[in-house]
Every structure is written in structure tokens, then in C-alpha cells.
C-alpha angles and dihedrals in degrees: 000000000000115000088222105035094161098050095244091161090064092047092050092048092052093050094046090051090051091051091047093048093045115026090187089060090068090052092047092051091047093049093045092052092047090050091052092046099048097026128031098014102033092114102019102087097114093038095053096045091046088050090053089049090052091050090052090051091049091050090052092045094233137101110269138222129210125198125192119197142156113232124174092340093312127116107223131193115194120186139176126228133067113001125236116286136187093265090053091051090051089052092049090052093050123084096193108038140049125213094205121119130243095272097052124102099232098053096130103038147058096229101164088079086079089081090070089072090073106017140038094189107050121172133191118205120189139169087259097049139289142265131202136199125201134180092204095050089047091055089052096046094045093038091230135131132214122018116011132173102264099192098049096078118052123193131190114257117253120270091248094056107131114248125253112282114267114272094026132093102204139017129193110210118199120187100209124242117241112275098027110143101222098188091050091047092052092046089055090048091054091052090056098047097088093052091047096051090050093046099041102054094181091064112089100181144000123205124200121179092339096312118114129211115194138196117212126182106220096185134256088063095299116137123193120208110194127193132210091254090063096255121126139197123209130208134188105226134191114193121191127116083333135018123245118186136176125187120245129216126228091279093051096255120135121262105206113224105214092174115059144114134241113271109209079190093298121044118289132186092253103113120218131197096195124126091236136046121251116214110181143147099247135161106269134180117265088256088061086222099109141020114264109246118231145092092295092057093045092051091047092050093049090050089050089051091055091051090049087073089060090056089050091051092050089067124081111271095251092055101047095091090067089072096055105108111246124231110276142123114277113258094209141002090262090050092051093048093047095046093050093046093045092052091048091052092046087053094049105033127065114256107119109100107238118220086233126021132355128348116283134221114239095253092060096044134099117201128196105240092214122055104236107166112229096013099101095059090054092051097043099105092041098052116050111217095017111158126212092237120084146166097059136098107241098168087117088070094042097262118146115235116228113208119213094245090050091050091050090049089056088060092064109113094013112144110219138149115263089247089060091055090049089054089050091052089050087058097044100046097069089048091052092047090049090050091240085122128033131214087250090057089056097039094112095039107146117240123198113230127214090247093062098261123121112213130188118249132008097256109138090357114147125211106209124212126190142085123344089245091056092049091050092050093048091051088066096047122109108197118164110231095010107108103198112176110231106257093232090056096045109126140164089243091068091053090050089053093052107276110143122236105233127195122196091270091055092052091050088059093052114116091213092058093048090048091051091050093047092055095035096104091051091047093051092048089052090058105271121132109252098182095089094052092044092051094046095050093046091050091049090053091047089052092057094048101270095298111139133189118243093257092061089085088073092062112126112239130174116260137177090272103034134289119336139170112277091240089056093058135088125204113251089238096046118120086222087082088071096036102049120078110269089234087067090069098045119112109294088009123145093266142021135193119259115248106270097223091048090048091054091058096061136053114256091236091058093049091047090050091062091049105269105145119242090156134346112321122231125218118208126188118165094186107038115180103169137014093260105126099106094246118150113265088355094154091053091051091047091050092047091066125088089225134010115278118263089221140002118230108164146142116244130212095035089135089065095065115113117248094244096041100069098105090055091042091053091049089052091050090051094046097066122062095220095052092041090054090051091048093051097040106131107251089356127156097242097058091041092052097043092051089057105033111022113097127227111179090339097311134090117252092253088064090063135065131210114256092246093054093091093154087072094055111136096023096058133026124227113266111256119249108266098158091257119137123247090250093055093047092050092047090050090056106261104160130253094168142010117300119274098197131087087233088071093063100089094041092048092048090051091050093047091049095047107108090200091068121082108216123179117235091243093052089046091051091049091046090051090050090052091049091050089064092071130068098196129148107245131148113270111256120246092219131034135189113258129209092263091059096255127126106240138182108276091222090070097042129103127190110234105229098159124042100226093067089065086079094061101033124077118236092242089061100044123089107200128199127186087225142350098044095163092050090047091052090053091049093048093038089234131141120252121236093238088064094059122102112252130148137196105238098219140012121259133211115275111233123179115234090240092062093057101091096186090050091050090055092048092048091048092054090051093044092240119151113227111248126224117268130032147232137270105243122209129191085215121006115213126181125194111220128168092348092308132102119229129191108227134178095225141354143184126214095158088302126065116248124186136176110238092256133106090251094049095045093042094054094042092049092046090053092044093052095040089244096122092147089060095055094108092049091049090051091051093048091050089054092045116012093188120115090245089066090058091049092050 
């Protein structure tokens, strides 16, 4: 093999001639080399030699290996690939040109000068030969002292130069300058290995001191960089005209860089603030420290910016936003140019993953400003251009930000199934709890109602709990003003936003529901379906234990003749069907019978709770203010009382009972505790009304007396036997005594004046006393009951108001009352006896009471003190009355007169001492003043 295979003698001769012809050329070469050594390449030894190794691998068309070792005080770099050739040697010996081709990494630089930082005697040994450089040999050949350009004059290596290590094509051998810290140098080399393997794609591995770092392409653009300690880094790489790479974390997600430098393709001093690393063959300054400004650089950077979009698109959709450059000041001119171009391309080229369809460029995209997982898919068909990424500001790439409130507003009017809304609420609730969204953001959130409407906002919305059957029934209800959330859409989010949780009892208190019920009959008759409302209300009432509000009676329910109010219906099985008058159930009658099939679907208790009659209904009002309860003749009952009732407890619909059905009706009233209580309520309406309007054998109960009420014989007949118990008859108003109400006056007057009735004088007197209790305006009777028990013409009758007139009036003329004679006379429009003209025919002898010894003894036995005054005594007392003279025992015409007889004196003294009841005793004592007379 030739000792000088690369023609180094010719190269040296050419350089030496140039130095001889132009002495300044030597100086220029010296200064240039020094500049490269202490300037641009002072810390690029490993980078430049690794770059050359990668170029050798590329030239050989195979992945290369680089080994770094220290042998006999030399730092050695062995690499695989294409061996050194003459053109390469010419390039090494040139300070201003590179012999590398278009595809190689070091196209724009003279990187081998980096070896001068550690060695002044570098050698390169290859499978094709070797070449050496030496500062000392250059001084000798150039006849110069001091600094000389080491790399301008190449020499063949000596014949005893060891061959290239087995398995490698070329080795750079660097005898180290004095003072070089080899451990520190190797440590720095190890720190750069990862970046070099990523940058120099043709290098497969780098070994340093026995440890190997490897690059492995895992597919889909992922590159693994493994270290000797077993750890590994991963990068997502796009390789086109340039290389873009971003590191990945352990889960495979990108870790944006933010702080980096331009790699052209090896690191430069141009700082970058981009999320990914740019590795590109760019024009750089000779120092290889910075990119070389100019049109070529600008064009290259803009092309790199277009390819940046490809790197973005290589990531999963949810991770692409990490590669959008953040807002910051450019760190270099290159950084500013790249950032601006990248943002322009991200605005114009598709990369944003659309929620539906192909990727979108930034200018056509809308991005949710708040990251709410799962929200974008739900909004996809409502928001054109909506991307699946959210929670970031992409205005820098032209995307339009969509605020939460704006997104919610777009939902207004959207027609979706309740389950869809529930899914939406599932998505929004965590965002609200995490304070990513506020209640104000969700203020207009649509809510599906049970009636099929979808209304904005949760104000007045009710979340209904209860049985599945209730929820299903409510979902079909259309109630104006009642915002019932559809049960399928019910969600805790709505409650957080202000919707109220409503149980069945809450709904039954809702004004909208009561209004719907109150107009339900009208609505059904106008063509609306009432079945949903009926079912919902009945189920609500069943849920609360069959307790219904008052308005429930207006609920429209199906009957035998159409839809009627619930409180106008009777259960098909109710005994009221046989008790009420048949006219009640005729078309447009007061009541109808509930549809039988409908009745079978609901418990009797629930139907009764809304007013459907199973038996008589009871009305209760503990604070009655007015007679407005719908009871028959309620105003009359109210007016009959001395004061308004403290409560109303009464049975309704009594006026619907058939005339011949009262015995059965009374049994039904007595059979149920609630109606029996109403019937027996003291002073209550039910007892009052039944006594006056119920019929027993064609007459009201007040027309009859109980069998044991013998004292009423003559005025009232015994109640006929109807199979009713004594308690029921009494409760219904059958008499045991004379009436105690003003309403009895006319009836009692009629009965007293009826000549067909045989009334005892005592009963007549008691009846008159009862009548005297009332000052009512009634027509004067034509006939009255006289003291002898006969019914006489009222024109001949006189009310006995003073006892002495009994001696001059016949019994058939006198109307006697046990008390209240004057009031009775006014009621009957009759004169009183005291007003009649009667005169004592002659004067008597005045005798003081104290002078009447027999009277004193009688008074003493009775314990009566003798009053002042006395009496006019007559041998025979005669009174002229109506042109007739009458012998009488005593009289009073303002003065007391008495015949001088025990009877006359006894009556006069009894009247004078207000002991009228003792008149008979006084008479007996005057006849026989002994104690035995008093005892007898």
C-alpha cells in the first residue's frame, strides 16, 4: 500500500507555495485557525467528530457507531461507515471549504478544527490509510516559529501507526495538550451524547469508556435514546427537509422544551423558545455559532415552520396543544422568525382535531376556553368548527375562543332527548365543583321539562322525587307554570344551580298545579287529554298518604257521561248510588258515576281523597268566617245561631238523598265515625238540617216525637218504626221535648191551633211558656189553645197575665202560660187580662196585716215576715166585668181586696209577699192554724 495514499505531499507543496508567494496568507491561516480553536469550535470537539461519524455512516448507507476511548494518553474517536478518502483529506486541510456532499451534516462548516482545542498533533487512521497533522512539523516545514496553522499541512502517518480497531472504519487519535482534564472532558462528552444521537440520525450508538448509548427508532416517529444505566429517553420526531423533535414523558406524552437552541444540525448559540427542537441543515456562520442571516436562512426557516405542523399532527389529538408556542418575547432573531412563521402555518394549515370531521386550521376553529372533559363532543353539531381540544387560548393561531356562557347560550332551542341533557349535566358538574365554571356561566343552561319543553335556566325548576310510576306520569304532564324537570334529566347539577328538590307534598302546594286542576274540566272539554294530569295528581296524593288539598276536588276524572270534577263523582261501588235521588245522576245532573275501568286502577282511599264519593263527604273548617262551605241551607243555619259557629263539621250533599231513601241514608251516616261525629256535633249543621229536611214516613224528624216523650202527646205523633235505632232517631232530630229554637214557633202555633189535636192544659201551658221565650215576627194565629185544652178562635181569647182575672174569665177564653204571659200575648197578638175593664162594686174595710191574728200565725209557721200595709176586707167581694157581676175571693185594682175568707186572705197575702206558690198552704193554715195543717 502506498505510504502516501491521499497525496499529502502535493497538498503540502501547494500550501507552502501559497505561503511563500503571499506571506500574509500564512498569517491569515494562522489567525483563522486560532479563531476556530479558541472561538467557534472551543467546545465542539465531540459534536464535530460525531457529526463526521454520522456523515461516514450516511456515505456507507448504514447506521453508524462511534467509540470514544483514552489510549496511551490519547483521546481516540473510532467510527464505522465510509473510510477516509483523498477528497476528505483535502477538506480537512482546508480552512475555508468542505468537501462533503449535499446530504451530509457538516456541509457549511470546517468542523475538524475542533480537535485543536485538545491536541496540536491530531492523526486520522482509516482503513484506506492515515493522515497526520503537527504544529511542530509545520514550523519546520514553513520555517516559522510560534503559532502556526496546524491543519494546513497534512502528512502520512508513520508506517508503525497501529491499525484502526476491529469493526471500525476510521479513528481520530488526539495526543492531548498539557493541562487537558480528561475526566472532565469525558463527562462533558457524555452529557452531549443524547442530543447527538437525536440530531445525527445516522448514528446508532456511541460508546464512551465501555458504556454504550443507543438510538432506536420505535416507529410512528418515536425515537428511544437509551443509556448505559438502563434508562431511556423518548422523542417524537418528524423528519422531512428538516427534523423537528419533542421529548416524551414516561406515558408517551410530549414534554415541551421551551428552552433550547437551534441545531444546524449541531447546537448553535441561537436560542429558541419553541416547544420542540429544530434540527436542520441551515446556512451558519463560519464559527458555527450562529445561523447566517440572509434570504436563504429565511426561506429555510419558513420551510421548517411548515414542517412543524407535521410534527404537531403526529401527536395524539389531545396532546397537540402542547406544541403551540406560548406567548413570549423572541430569544433570538431565528426564534422570532420561526415563532411567527409557525403561528401563521398553524392558522392556515389543518392540525386542530375537529370534534367532527377532518382537522381544522386555526382560523376556522372554535375552542372552548375552559377545559370541560366531555363537553365538546356534546356540542359538536351545534358549534361549527368546534375542536376536541379545550381550555387553552389559541387566538395566536386565529382560533376563536368560545366562552362557557356563550356555549351554553348556543344550547338554547336545541332539541335533545332528556338522557342527552343528563349526559351534559354529568360533564358540567365536575367543572362547577372544580370552579372551572361558575353558576353565572350556567345561568341560561336549558332544562328539559316533563311536558316536553326545554326551558332556559333552572329558576323555579322542580326536581321531583318519588316512585318510578310517579316520575313516568309526571313526564307526560303539561302544566303551564309548573316547571317539572323531566325525571330522566334530573341531576344534582340542577340542584346546585338552584333547582328545588320537590317531593310529592311540595308539588301539591304548587300554585301552578292547583290552577291546572281547577281548569282541568274545561281543558278536557276543549279537547285536551286529561288522563296524564289525572294520573299524576292521583299518584302525588297516594305518595303523601292519601291526603289531598282542597283544590283536588276540581280534578277532571272520567265518568259515565264524560269528564267531571272529582267532587261531582260517585264510586261505582258506593251505596250513594242507591241513596241519592236518581235525578242526581241524569245527564248534566249534580253528580255522575266514576268510570268503572278507571276506578279499578286506583285505590279507593286515593279516589276518596280527591273528593270522589264512596260515602257521604264531611266538610271541616276550624276557623269559619262566612257560610261559604256549599252546605244546603247553610245561611239559614248560620242565621239561626245566636253567634257564629266556632267550627264547621258537617256532611255535604244531604239535599241529594231521595225522599224514600232516608232510613238507609241515616244508617250510612251512623255507620262511619266521621259522619256520625258530624251528625252529633252540638249545634252542628248536619243535625240541624236533617231535623228539618230529612223525611221519615213523609215528615221531617222534628214532626215526630220519641215514644218515651209522653209529655208531648197531642202536639207530636210517635215516630213510625223504620228500623232505625234510638240513637239515630235522636241524632236526626226526633223530639223528646218541646222545641228550643225560634224556628219552631210557627209549627208550634199551628199545632196548638189545630182543633184535631187533643192537647192537655198542662202541655198547652208549657208550650205557651216555650213560645213566650221568642220575640219573632210571625203571623198571628187564627186559633189558639185555651186553658180547657180546646182550640178556640183567637178573637175571643185573652192571655191570663194576672191570677185574679181567672175568677171572671171562662176557661175556653183564657190562654194560660206557665211563664211569660205578656210576651206570649205579643206573639199571639192577644190582649192580656190585666188590660180588661173590671171594677170592685163596693169599698171594703182596710185592715193592716199585723192586725190579722190568724194571718200572723200562718206567716209565722211559713217563716214569712209581715209586710207593711194591709188589705181591704169585704164580707162579700163582687167584681163587675163585661156587664156582669162576679163573686171573687180576692182582687187587685192597685189595691188588694180580699173576701174575709181563708181563700181570699191567703191569695191576697201570697200576692202581697210574692209567695204566690204558697197560696194554697196559706189558705190551709188560715183554716187550721195548727202545725198539723202545715204538715198535711
